[in-house]
């Protein structure tokens, strides 16, 4: 995560141990973001393998408690903090709706207060041990999403859209925001993509096919599939019985989430952030790491958000993943990358100390790269990427490029 982002981060309650924090967001309201958050939590919980919580950050229209039929239950408090409410299947929930005297009353607080409330759900709620905390974000890219992005250590986001949404523009904005904050995008899900005739089972895509997939492709993020408008699902949501929904939708999203905890589960795709651990590629292949924010090459090696790690075999990329920068410790990054089998490191600039350690470890250093990761990879593949040997000398840059090595 970028330094700028880290500066704003707040610590969760000392009794919490939360393995993966995932935000679910959308460009605008009403596309089914809360329903998908609820459904994903339900599917994860149903595997019987994970402890799951939902933080309802959609404080302007908090609908999560209603989906689970727990809107009348009040959270218990203690001197140490507030305990989430538990659903029928034991998912833990916290929402502003659970704290209001009249959950039907509109929440009329101003943005900064609402954003603070969401922060408190992270700092003052005793979630305990969780494998997944899903955060139902308010729609758009306003105060609260920004606060959540800056204050909570998110491991990834899922973006929900619908085909009648003005996908290209609004969703692009959400994607841009995540990329700017260096938060990995797990993928894009299309909700309400079609309806299925209850008589003949024929499927109708009223708003056309493939728009979301095209947006995902263009933005270079995974497409996680779609789900139809389903009257049974709508009815169960209305009754507060989302946990009784048994059709299998969202399999790709579920698999992507599970891979974040169990690398290699469900298919051969590597887990986000945890890929390619310690694997030296097969002979003839080369494993490269590009210091970047996920999209563009970072100017200063030591302060990059992370590394796009790729294996290139016969000029073909056979493996690609983003590995977060684990942080600054003297001489740490070169060893960290060496242990992951990296043979080539590409960056904008790098301090001479780090260059020396890489060289000692037999890792090729290419500095002076700039622009988009994809373009730089193309240049590397075609043999056109040459190191400028750019070593940062001025004090400020030497510090950030150095990895404090
Ligand atoms: P958002 O969080 O994006 O504002 P919600 O999740 O609250 O949207 O969904 C809005 C309404 O649409 C809810 O009543 C929900 O149950 C319904 N809904 C969402 N997706 C579907 C779907 N695929 N099939 C049927 N009803 C849906």
Short mmCIF file of C-alpha atoms and ligand atoms in Angstrom, two decimals:
data_model
loop_
_atom_site.label_atom_id
_atom_site.label_comp_id
_atom_site.label_asym_id
_atom_site.label_seq_id
_atom_site.Cartn_x
_atom_site.Cartn_y
_atom_site.Cartn_z
CA UNK A 1 0.00 0.00 0.00
CA UNK A 2 1.28 3.48 -0.76
CA UNK A 3 2.93 5.53 1.90
CA UNK A 4 0.31 8.22 1.54
CA UNK A 5 -2.44 5.71 2.15
CA UNK A 6 -0.65 4.15 5.11
CA UNK A 7 -0.34 7.52 6.87
CA UNK A 8 -4.10 7.68 7.36
CA UNK A 9 -4.61 4.11 8.46
CA UNK A 10 -6.21 3.43 11.81
CA UNK A 11 -5.71 0.30 13.90
CA UNK A 12 -8.54 -2.10 14.40
CA UNK A 13 -9.65 -3.02 17.94
CA UNK A 14 -6.87 -4.88 19.81
CA UNK A 15 -9.10 -7.94 20.22
CA UNK A 16 -9.60 -8.24 16.46
CA UNK A 17 -7.69 -10.47 14.14
CA UNK A 18 -9.06 -10.02 10.65
CA UNK A 19 -7.32 -11.92 7.87
CA UNK A 20 -8.93 -10.39 4.78
CA UNK A 21 -10.83 -7.11 4.50
CA UNK A 22 -12.76 -6.76 1.27
CA UNK A 23 -14.81 -3.77 0.14
CA UNK A 24 -17.78 -4.17 -2.20
CA UNK A 25 -18.60 -1.02 -4.12
CA UNK A 26 -20.57 0.28 -7.04
CA UNK A 27 -20.66 3.42 -9.13
CA UNK A 28 -24.28 4.18 -8.21
CA UNK A 29 -27.04 2.96 -5.90
CA UNK A 30 -29.58 0.25 -6.59
CA UNK A 31 -27.36 -2.09 -8.60
CA UNK A 32 -27.52 -4.79 -5.91
CA UNK A 33 -24.25 -4.13 -4.10
CA UNK A 34 -25.67 -4.85 -0.61
CA UNK A 35 -27.47 -7.95 -1.86
CA UNK A 36 -24.21 -9.23 -3.40
CA UNK A 37 -22.29 -8.46 -0.19
CA UNK A 38 -24.91 -10.45 1.73
CA UNK A 39 -24.87 -13.30 -0.74
CA UNK A 40 -21.07 -13.54 -0.77
CA UNK A 41 -21.01 -13.62 3.04
CA UNK A 42 -23.68 -16.33 2.98
CA UNK A 43 -21.76 -18.48 0.48
CA UNK A 44 -18.49 -18.06 2.39
CA UNK A 45 -20.16 -18.94 5.69
CA UNK A 46 -21.86 -21.94 4.12
CA UNK A 47 -18.52 -23.53 3.25
CA UNK A 48 -18.13 -24.03 7.00
CA UNK A 49 -14.48 -23.04 6.72
CA UNK A 50 -14.48 -19.33 7.42
CA UNK A 51 -15.53 -16.86 10.06
CA UNK A 52 -17.30 -14.06 8.24
CA UNK A 53 -18.38 -10.54 9.14
CA UNK A 54 -20.10 -7.70 7.31
CA UNK A 55 -19.39 -4.07 8.11
CA UNK A 56 -22.27 -2.05 6.67
CA UNK A 57 -20.58 1.17 5.59
CA UNK A 58 -23.50 2.14 3.37
CA UNK A 59 -24.65 4.37 6.19
CA UNK A 60 -26.90 6.49 4.00
CA UNK A 61 -29.01 3.47 3.02
CA UNK A 62 -28.10 0.66 5.40
CA UNK A 63 -29.94 -2.42 4.19
CA UNK A 64 -27.70 -5.27 5.36
CA UNK A 65 -29.51 -6.01 8.68
CA UNK A 66 -32.82 -6.25 6.81
CA UNK A 67 -31.44 -8.79 4.33
CA UNK A 68 -30.61 -11.03 7.29
CA UNK A 69 -33.77 -10.27 9.29
CA UNK A 70 -31.83 -8.94 12.29
CA UNK A 71 -32.78 -5.27 12.07
CA UNK A 72 -34.52 -5.34 15.46
CA UNK A 73 -31.62 -6.85 17.36
CA UNK A 74 -29.48 -4.38 19.32
CA UNK A 75 -25.73 -4.98 19.53
CA UNK A 76 -24.38 -5.68 23.01
CA UNK A 77 -21.71 -3.42 24.40
CA UNK A 78 -19.04 -3.77 27.05
CA UNK A 79 -16.37 -1.50 28.48
CA UNK A 80 -14.07 -2.72 25.76
CA UNK A 81 -16.31 -2.05 22.81
CA UNK A 82 -19.35 -3.10 20.87
CA UNK A 83 -20.15 -6.66 19.76
CA UNK A 84 -21.59 -7.31 16.31
CA UNK A 85 -25.00 -8.91 15.92
CA UNK A 86 -24.99 -12.54 14.78
CA UNK A 87 -27.22 -13.77 11.96
CA UNK A 88 -29.00 -17.15 11.79
CA UNK A 89 -25.97 -18.78 10.21
CA UNK A 90 -23.58 -16.92 12.56
CA UNK A 91 -22.32 -14.18 10.25
CA UNK A 92 -21.33 -11.12 12.32
CA UNK A 93 -22.92 -7.81 11.37
CA UNK A 94 -22.51 -4.20 12.31
CA UNK A 95 -24.56 -1.42 10.80
CA UNK A 96 -25.66 2.03 11.81
CA UNK A 97 -29.21 0.73 11.47
CA UNK A 98 -28.63 -1.54 14.44
CA UNK A 99 -27.70 1.45 16.60
CA UNK A 100 -30.54 3.81 15.73
CA UNK A 101 -33.67 4.01 17.87
CA UNK A 102 -35.80 4.09 14.73
CA UNK A 103 -34.08 2.16 11.93
CA UNK A 104 -36.65 3.55 9.49
CA UNK A 105 -35.60 7.15 10.12
CA UNK A 106 -33.34 8.66 7.48
CA UNK A 107 -29.73 9.19 8.47
CA UNK A 108 -29.21 12.91 8.06
CA UNK A 109 -25.70 13.29 9.43
CA UNK A 110 -23.06 15.02 7.42
CA UNK A 111 -20.37 13.21 5.44
CA UNK A 112 -17.46 13.57 7.92
CA UNK A 113 -19.58 12.26 10.83
CA UNK A 114 -20.75 9.32 8.76
CA UNK A 115 -17.19 8.62 7.67
CA UNK A 116 -16.15 8.66 11.33
CA UNK A 117 -18.89 6.21 12.23
CA UNK A 118 -17.54 3.80 9.65
CA UNK A 119 -14.05 4.21 11.10
CA UNK A 120 -15.45 3.40 14.54
CA UNK A 121 -16.94 0.19 13.20
CA UNK A 122 -13.32 -0.76 12.53
CA UNK A 123 -11.74 0.60 15.74
CA UNK A 124 -14.42 0.05 18.40
CA UNK A 125 -16.29 -3.06 17.29
CA UNK A 126 -15.06 -6.36 18.68
CA UNK A 127 -15.16 -8.62 15.66
CA UNK A 128 -12.69 -11.07 17.21
CA UNK A 129 -11.20 -13.62 14.83
CA UNK A 130 -12.47 -13.26 11.27
CA UNK A 131 -11.28 -14.78 8.04
CA UNK A 132 -13.27 -12.32 5.94
CA UNK A 133 -14.71 -8.93 6.76
CA UNK A 134 -16.83 -7.73 3.84
CA UNK A 135 -17.52 -4.01 3.75
CA UNK A 136 -20.70 -2.85 2.04
CA UNK A 137 -19.66 0.57 0.77
CA UNK A 138 -21.95 3.47 -0.05
CA UNK A 139 -22.32 3.97 -3.79
CA UNK A 140 -20.02 6.32 -5.66
CA UNK A 141 -16.68 7.81 -4.85
CA UNK A 142 -17.56 10.33 -2.11
CA UNK A 143 -16.36 11.00 1.45
CA UNK A 144 -17.05 7.60 2.95
CA UNK A 145 -15.48 5.40 0.27
CA UNK A 146 -12.46 7.68 0.36
CA UNK A 147 -12.22 7.43 4.17
CA UNK A 148 -12.58 3.65 4.07
CA UNK A 149 -9.95 3.39 1.34
CA UNK A 150 -7.55 5.57 3.31
CA UNK A 151 -8.20 4.34 6.85
CA UNK A 152 -8.71 0.60 6.58
CA UNK A 153 -6.09 -1.82 5.30
CA UNK A 154 -8.17 -3.23 2.44
CA UNK A 155 -6.96 -6.41 0.77
CA UNK A 156 -9.12 -5.96 -2.28
CA UNK A 157 -12.33 -4.65 -3.73
CA UNK A 158 -15.15 -6.15 -5.76
CA UNK A 159 -17.02 -3.74 -7.99
CA UNK A 160 -20.68 -4.41 -8.73
CA UNK A 161 -22.39 -2.98 -11.75
CA UNK A 162 -25.51 -3.55 -13.80
CA UNK A 163 -25.76 -3.44 -17.55
CA UNK A 164 -28.10 -0.44 -17.58
CA UNK A 165 -25.64 1.43 -15.41
CA UNK A 166 -23.60 3.97 -17.34
CA UNK A 167 -20.86 1.46 -16.78
CA UNK A 168 -18.07 3.01 -18.67
CA UNK A 169 -18.00 6.32 -16.83
CA UNK A 170 -19.14 5.67 -13.27
CA UNK A 171 -17.40 2.36 -12.92
CA UNK A 172 -14.22 3.76 -14.44
CA UNK A 173 -14.22 6.33 -11.66
CA UNK A 174 -14.42 3.64 -8.98
CA UNK A 175 -11.67 1.68 -10.73
CA UNK A 176 -9.49 4.79 -10.93
CA UNK A 177 -10.00 5.51 -7.24
CA UNK A 178 -8.96 1.97 -6.26
CA UNK A 179 -5.93 2.12 -8.53
CA UNK A 180 -4.89 5.51 -7.17
CA UNK A 181 -5.07 4.11 -3.65
CA UNK A 182 -3.17 0.99 -4.77
CA UNK A 183 -5.91 -1.36 -3.64
CA UNK A 184 -6.05 -4.60 -5.64
CA UNK A 185 -9.26 -4.97 -7.64
CA UNK A 186 -10.50 -8.54 -7.27
CA UNK A 187 -12.88 -8.06 -10.17
CA UNK A 188 -16.09 -6.75 -11.65
CA UNK A 189 -19.46 -8.50 -11.19
CA UNK A 190 -22.49 -7.74 -13.34
CA UNK A 191 -25.81 -7.94 -11.50
CA UNK A 192 -29.27 -8.06 -13.10
CA UNK A 193 -27.65 -8.98 -16.40
CA UNK A 194 -30.62 -11.02 -17.64
CA UNK A 195 -33.95 -12.57 -16.73
CA UNK A 196 -34.86 -16.22 -17.08
CA UNK A 197 -38.39 -17.07 -18.24
CA UNK A 198 -39.99 -19.19 -15.48
CA UNK A 199 -41.88 -21.23 -18.11
CA UNK A 200 -39.40 -22.00 -20.85
CA UNK A 201 -36.15 -21.17 -18.94
CA UNK A 202 -35.01 -19.05 -21.85
CA UNK A 203 -32.68 -16.25 -20.86
CA UNK A 204 -33.25 -12.64 -21.99
CA UNK A 205 -30.55 -10.00 -21.78
CA UNK A 206 -32.75 -6.94 -21.86
CA UNK A 207 -29.92 -4.45 -21.76
CA UNK A 208 -27.59 -6.29 -24.10
CA UNK A 209 -24.72 -8.64 -23.53
CA UNK A 210 -21.12 -8.31 -22.55
CA UNK A 211 -20.88 -4.62 -21.65
CA UNK A 212 -19.38 -5.21 -18.21
CA UNK A 213 -17.02 -7.83 -19.54
CA UNK A 214 -15.79 -5.31 -22.10
CA UNK A 215 -15.26 -2.66 -19.41
CA UNK A 216 -13.31 -5.19 -17.32
CA UNK A 217 -11.16 -6.13 -20.28
CA UNK A 218 -10.47 -2.50 -21.09
CA UNK A 219 -9.52 -1.71 -17.51
CA UNK A 220 -7.41 -4.87 -17.34
CA UNK A 221 -9.22 -6.27 -14.31
CA UNK A 222 -10.85 -9.70 -13.87
CA UNK A 223 -14.48 -10.19 -14.88
CA UNK A 224 -16.20 -12.30 -12.23
CA UNK A 225 -19.36 -13.21 -14.12
CA UNK A 226 -22.98 -12.16 -13.77
CA UNK A 227 -26.24 -13.05 -12.13
CA UNK A 228 -29.82 -12.65 -13.32
CA UNK A 229 -32.75 -10.75 -11.86
CA UNK A 230 -34.14 -13.54 -9.74
CA UNK A 231 -37.61 -13.13 -8.17
CA UNK A 232 -36.88 -15.82 -5.57
CA UNK A 233 -33.78 -13.95 -4.48
CA UNK A 234 -35.69 -10.66 -4.31
CA UNK A 235 -38.41 -12.28 -2.18
CA UNK A 236 -35.96 -13.88 0.26
CA UNK A 237 -34.10 -10.56 0.58
CA UNK A 238 -37.40 -8.80 1.34
CA UNK A 239 -38.26 -11.38 4.01
CA UNK A 240 -34.85 -11.11 5.67
CA UNK A 241 -34.01 -14.64 4.61
CA UNK A 242 -31.08 -14.20 2.25
CA UNK A 243 -29.35 -17.08 4.04
CA UNK A 244 -32.05 -19.43 2.72
CA UNK A 245 -31.11 -18.75 -0.88
CA UNK A 246 -29.54 -21.90 -2.32
CA UNK A 247 -28.90 -21.30 -6.02
CA UNK A 248 -25.24 -21.09 -6.92
CA UNK A 249 -24.42 -17.66 -8.29
CA UNK A 250 -21.16 -15.74 -7.87
CA UNK A 251 -18.95 -18.86 -8.05
CA UNK A 252 -16.08 -16.92 -9.62
CA UNK A 253 -16.22 -14.23 -6.96
CA UNK A 254 -16.29 -16.84 -4.23
CA UNK A 255 -13.34 -18.65 -5.77
CA UNK A 256 -11.39 -15.39 -6.03
CA UNK A 257 -12.04 -14.65 -2.35
CA UNK A 258 -11.08 -18.15 -1.25
CA UNK A 259 -7.84 -17.93 -3.22
CA UNK A 260 -6.90 -14.89 -1.13
CA UNK A 261 -6.83 -17.15 1.90
CA UNK A 262 -5.89 -20.47 0.34
CA UNK A 263 -3.56 -20.03 -2.60
CA UNK A 264 -4.20 -22.49 -5.40
CA UNK A 265 -7.75 -23.36 -4.30
CA UNK A 266 -10.38 -24.00 -6.97
CA UNK A 267 -8.14 -23.63 -9.93
CA UNK A 268 -4.58 -23.06 -10.92
CA UNK A 269 -4.82 -19.32 -10.70
CA UNK A 270 -2.59 -17.88 -8.06
CA UNK A 271 -4.05 -16.07 -5.05
CA UNK A 272 -4.10 -12.30 -5.16
CA UNK A 273 -1.13 -10.85 -3.30
CA UNK A 274 0.25 -14.26 -2.45
CA UNK A 275 1.19 -15.69 -5.75
CA UNK A 276 4.20 -17.50 -6.87
CA UNK A 277 5.68 -17.72 -3.41
CA UNK A 278 9.15 -19.14 -3.56
CA UNK A 279 8.70 -20.63 -7.00
CA UNK A 280 11.65 -20.48 -9.29
CA UNK A 281 10.26 -20.68 -12.83
CA UNK A 282 10.94 -23.59 -15.14
CA UNK A 283 14.08 -23.37 -17.25
CA UNK A 284 13.60 -21.13 -20.26
CA UNK A 285 11.18 -18.99 -18.27
CA UNK A 286 12.03 -15.77 -16.52
CA UNK A 287 10.32 -14.27 -13.51
CA UNK A 288 10.23 -10.50 -13.36
CA UNK A 289 8.98 -8.02 -10.75
CA UNK A 290 7.94 -4.49 -11.63
CA UNK A 291 7.81 -1.91 -8.84
CA UNK A 292 4.43 -0.33 -9.40
CA UNK A 293 1.04 0.75 -8.12
CA UNK A 294 -0.51 -2.07 -10.11
CA UNK A 295 -0.93 0.06 -13.21
CA UNK A 296 2.13 2.27 -13.63
CA UNK A 297 5.78 1.78 -12.87
CA UNK A 298 6.75 3.54 -9.63
CA UNK A 299 9.45 6.13 -9.83
CA UNK A 300 11.05 5.21 -6.52
CA UNK A 301 11.61 1.52 -5.87
CA UNK A 302 11.52 1.45 -2.05
CA UNK A 303 8.19 3.22 -1.76
CA UNK A 304 6.25 1.34 -4.39
CA UNK A 305 2.82 -0.02 -3.45
CA UNK A 306 3.88 -3.44 -4.60
CA UNK A 307 5.23 -5.52 -7.43
CA UNK A 308 3.57 -6.86 -10.53
CA UNK A 309 5.19 -10.29 -10.71
CA UNK A 310 5.14 -12.15 -14.00
CA UNK A 311 6.57 -15.31 -15.41
CA UNK A 312 7.42 -15.03 -19.09
CA UNK A 313 8.00 -18.18 -21.06
CA UNK A 314 8.71 -18.19 -24.79
CA UNK A 315 7.61 -14.55 -24.87
CA UNK A 316 4.27 -15.51 -23.34
CA UNK A 317 3.12 -14.36 -19.90
CA UNK A 318 2.17 -17.53 -18.04
CA UNK A 319 1.59 -16.05 -14.60
CA UNK A 320 0.76 -12.56 -13.38
CA UNK A 321 0.00 -11.27 -9.92
CA UNK A 322 0.37 -8.28 -7.67
CA UNK A 323 2.43 -8.74 -4.53
CA UNK A 324 2.11 -5.96 -1.96
CA UNK A 325 5.22 -4.21 -0.73
CA UNK A 326 5.64 -5.70 2.75
CA UNK A 327 7.23 -2.45 4.00
CA UNK A 328 10.58 -0.98 4.79
CA UNK A 329 13.20 -2.79 6.74
CA UNK A 330 16.89 -2.41 6.02
CA UNK A 331 17.90 -4.59 3.09
CA UNK A 332 14.61 -6.43 3.23
CA UNK A 333 13.10 -6.01 -0.23
CA UNK A 334 15.94 -7.56 -2.28
CA UNK A 335 15.81 -10.66 -0.06
CA UNK A 336 12.02 -10.71 -0.17
CA UNK A 337 12.05 -10.70 -3.99
CA UNK A 338 14.95 -13.15 -4.20
CA UNK A 339 13.05 -15.59 -1.98
CA UNK A 340 10.19 -15.40 -4.48
CA UNK A 341 12.40 -16.49 -7.31
CA UNK A 342 12.56 -13.09 -8.99
CA UNK A 343 15.30 -12.89 -11.61
CA UNK A 344 14.74 -9.38 -12.96
CA UNK A 345 13.59 -6.27 -11.08
CA UNK A 346 12.27 -3.31 -13.04
CA UNK A 347 11.79 0.13 -11.47
CA UNK A 348 11.99 3.84 -12.16
CA UNK A 349 14.87 4.61 -9.85
CA UNK A 350 16.67 2.72 -7.12
CA UNK A 351 19.25 3.56 -4.49
CA UNK A 352 22.77 2.22 -4.94
CA UNK A 353 22.56 0.06 -1.80
CA UNK A 354 19.57 -1.87 -3.12
CA UNK A 355 21.19 -2.19 -6.59
CA UNK A 356 24.26 -3.76 -4.98
CA UNK A 357 22.24 -6.31 -2.98
CA UNK A 358 20.25 -7.32 -6.07
CA UNK A 359 23.48 -7.75 -8.01
CA UNK A 360 25.01 -9.86 -5.24
CA UNK A 361 21.98 -12.11 -5.48
CA UNK A 362 22.30 -12.44 -9.23
CA UNK A 363 19.12 -10.45 -9.91
CA UNK A 364 19.21 -8.22 -12.98
CA UNK A 365 18.24 -4.61 -12.21
CA UNK A 366 16.57 -2.49 -14.88
CA UNK A 367 16.03 1.11 -13.84
CA UNK A 368 14.76 4.13 -15.74
CA UNK A 369 11.47 2.43 -16.70
CA UNK A 370 8.36 4.61 -16.71
CA UNK A 371 4.74 4.59 -17.83
CA UNK A 372 2.27 1.73 -17.76
CA UNK A 373 3.29 -1.71 -16.57
CA UNK A 374 1.79 -3.28 -19.69
CA UNK A 375 3.87 -1.11 -22.01
CA UNK A 376 7.03 -1.78 -20.04
CA UNK A 377 6.37 -5.53 -20.17
CA UNK A 378 5.91 -5.29 -23.92
CA UNK A 379 9.22 -3.48 -24.19
CA UNK A 380 10.86 -6.12 -22.02
CA UNK A 381 9.39 -9.00 -24.02
CA UNK A 382 10.55 -7.54 -27.29
CA UNK A 383 14.03 -6.89 -25.90
CA UNK A 384 13.68 -3.11 -26.14
CA UNK A 385 13.76 -2.29 -22.43
CA UNK A 386 17.25 -1.16 -21.55
CA UNK A 387 18.37 -0.04 -18.13
CA UNK A 388 19.38 3.59 -17.92
CA UNK A 389 21.31 2.62 -14.80
CA UNK A 390 19.38 5.33 -13.02
CA UNK A 391 20.54 5.37 -9.42
CA UNK A 392 19.00 7.90 -7.06
CA UNK A 393 21.63 10.11 -5.49
CA UNK A 394 19.85 13.10 -4.09
CA UNK A 395 19.14 12.55 -0.44
CA UNK A 396 15.36 12.45 -0.53
CA UNK A 397 15.12 10.05 -3.41
CA UNK A 398 18.02 7.94 -2.25
CA UNK A 399 16.05 7.42 0.93
CA UNK A 400 12.85 6.30 -0.77
CA UNK A 401 14.52 4.37 -3.58
CA UNK A 402 17.00 2.75 -1.29
CA UNK A 403 14.71 0.39 0.54
CA UNK A 404 16.85 1.72 3.41
CA UNK A 405 19.27 -0.96 2.40
P1 LIG B 1 -27.50 -1.31 -3.65
O1 LIG B 1 -26.80 -1.82 -2.42
O2 LIG B 1 -26.61 -1.34 -4.86
O3 LIG B 1 -28.12 0.04 -3.45
P2 LIG B 1 -29.42 -3.39 -3.11
O4 LIG B 1 -28.52 -4.56 -2.89
O5 LIG B 1 -30.01 -2.74 -1.91
O6 LIG B 1 -28.69 -2.29 -4.01
O7 LIG B 1 -30.53 -3.87 -4.15
C1 LIG B 1 -31.64 -3.07 -4.49
C2 LIG B 1 -32.88 -3.96 -4.57
O8 LIG B 1 -32.80 -4.84 -5.70
C3 LIG B 1 -33.07 -4.85 -3.36
O9 LIG B 1 -34.43 -4.92 -3.06
C4 LIG B 1 -32.56 -6.21 -3.81
O10 LIG B 1 -33.14 -7.27 -3.11
C5 LIG B 1 -32.95 -6.20 -5.29
N1 LIG B 1 -32.04 -7.00 -6.13
C6 LIG B 1 -30.75 -6.75 -6.32
N2 LIG B 1 -30.21 -7.66 -7.16
C7 LIG B 1 -31.20 -8.53 -7.50
C8 LIG B 1 -31.29 -9.68 -8.33
N3 LIG B 1 -30.23 -10.15 -8.99
N4 LIG B 1 -32.50 -10.30 -8.42
C9 LIG B 1 -33.55 -9.82 -7.76
N5 LIG B 1 -33.55 -8.73 -6.98
C10 LIG B 1 -32.39 -8.09 -6.84
#
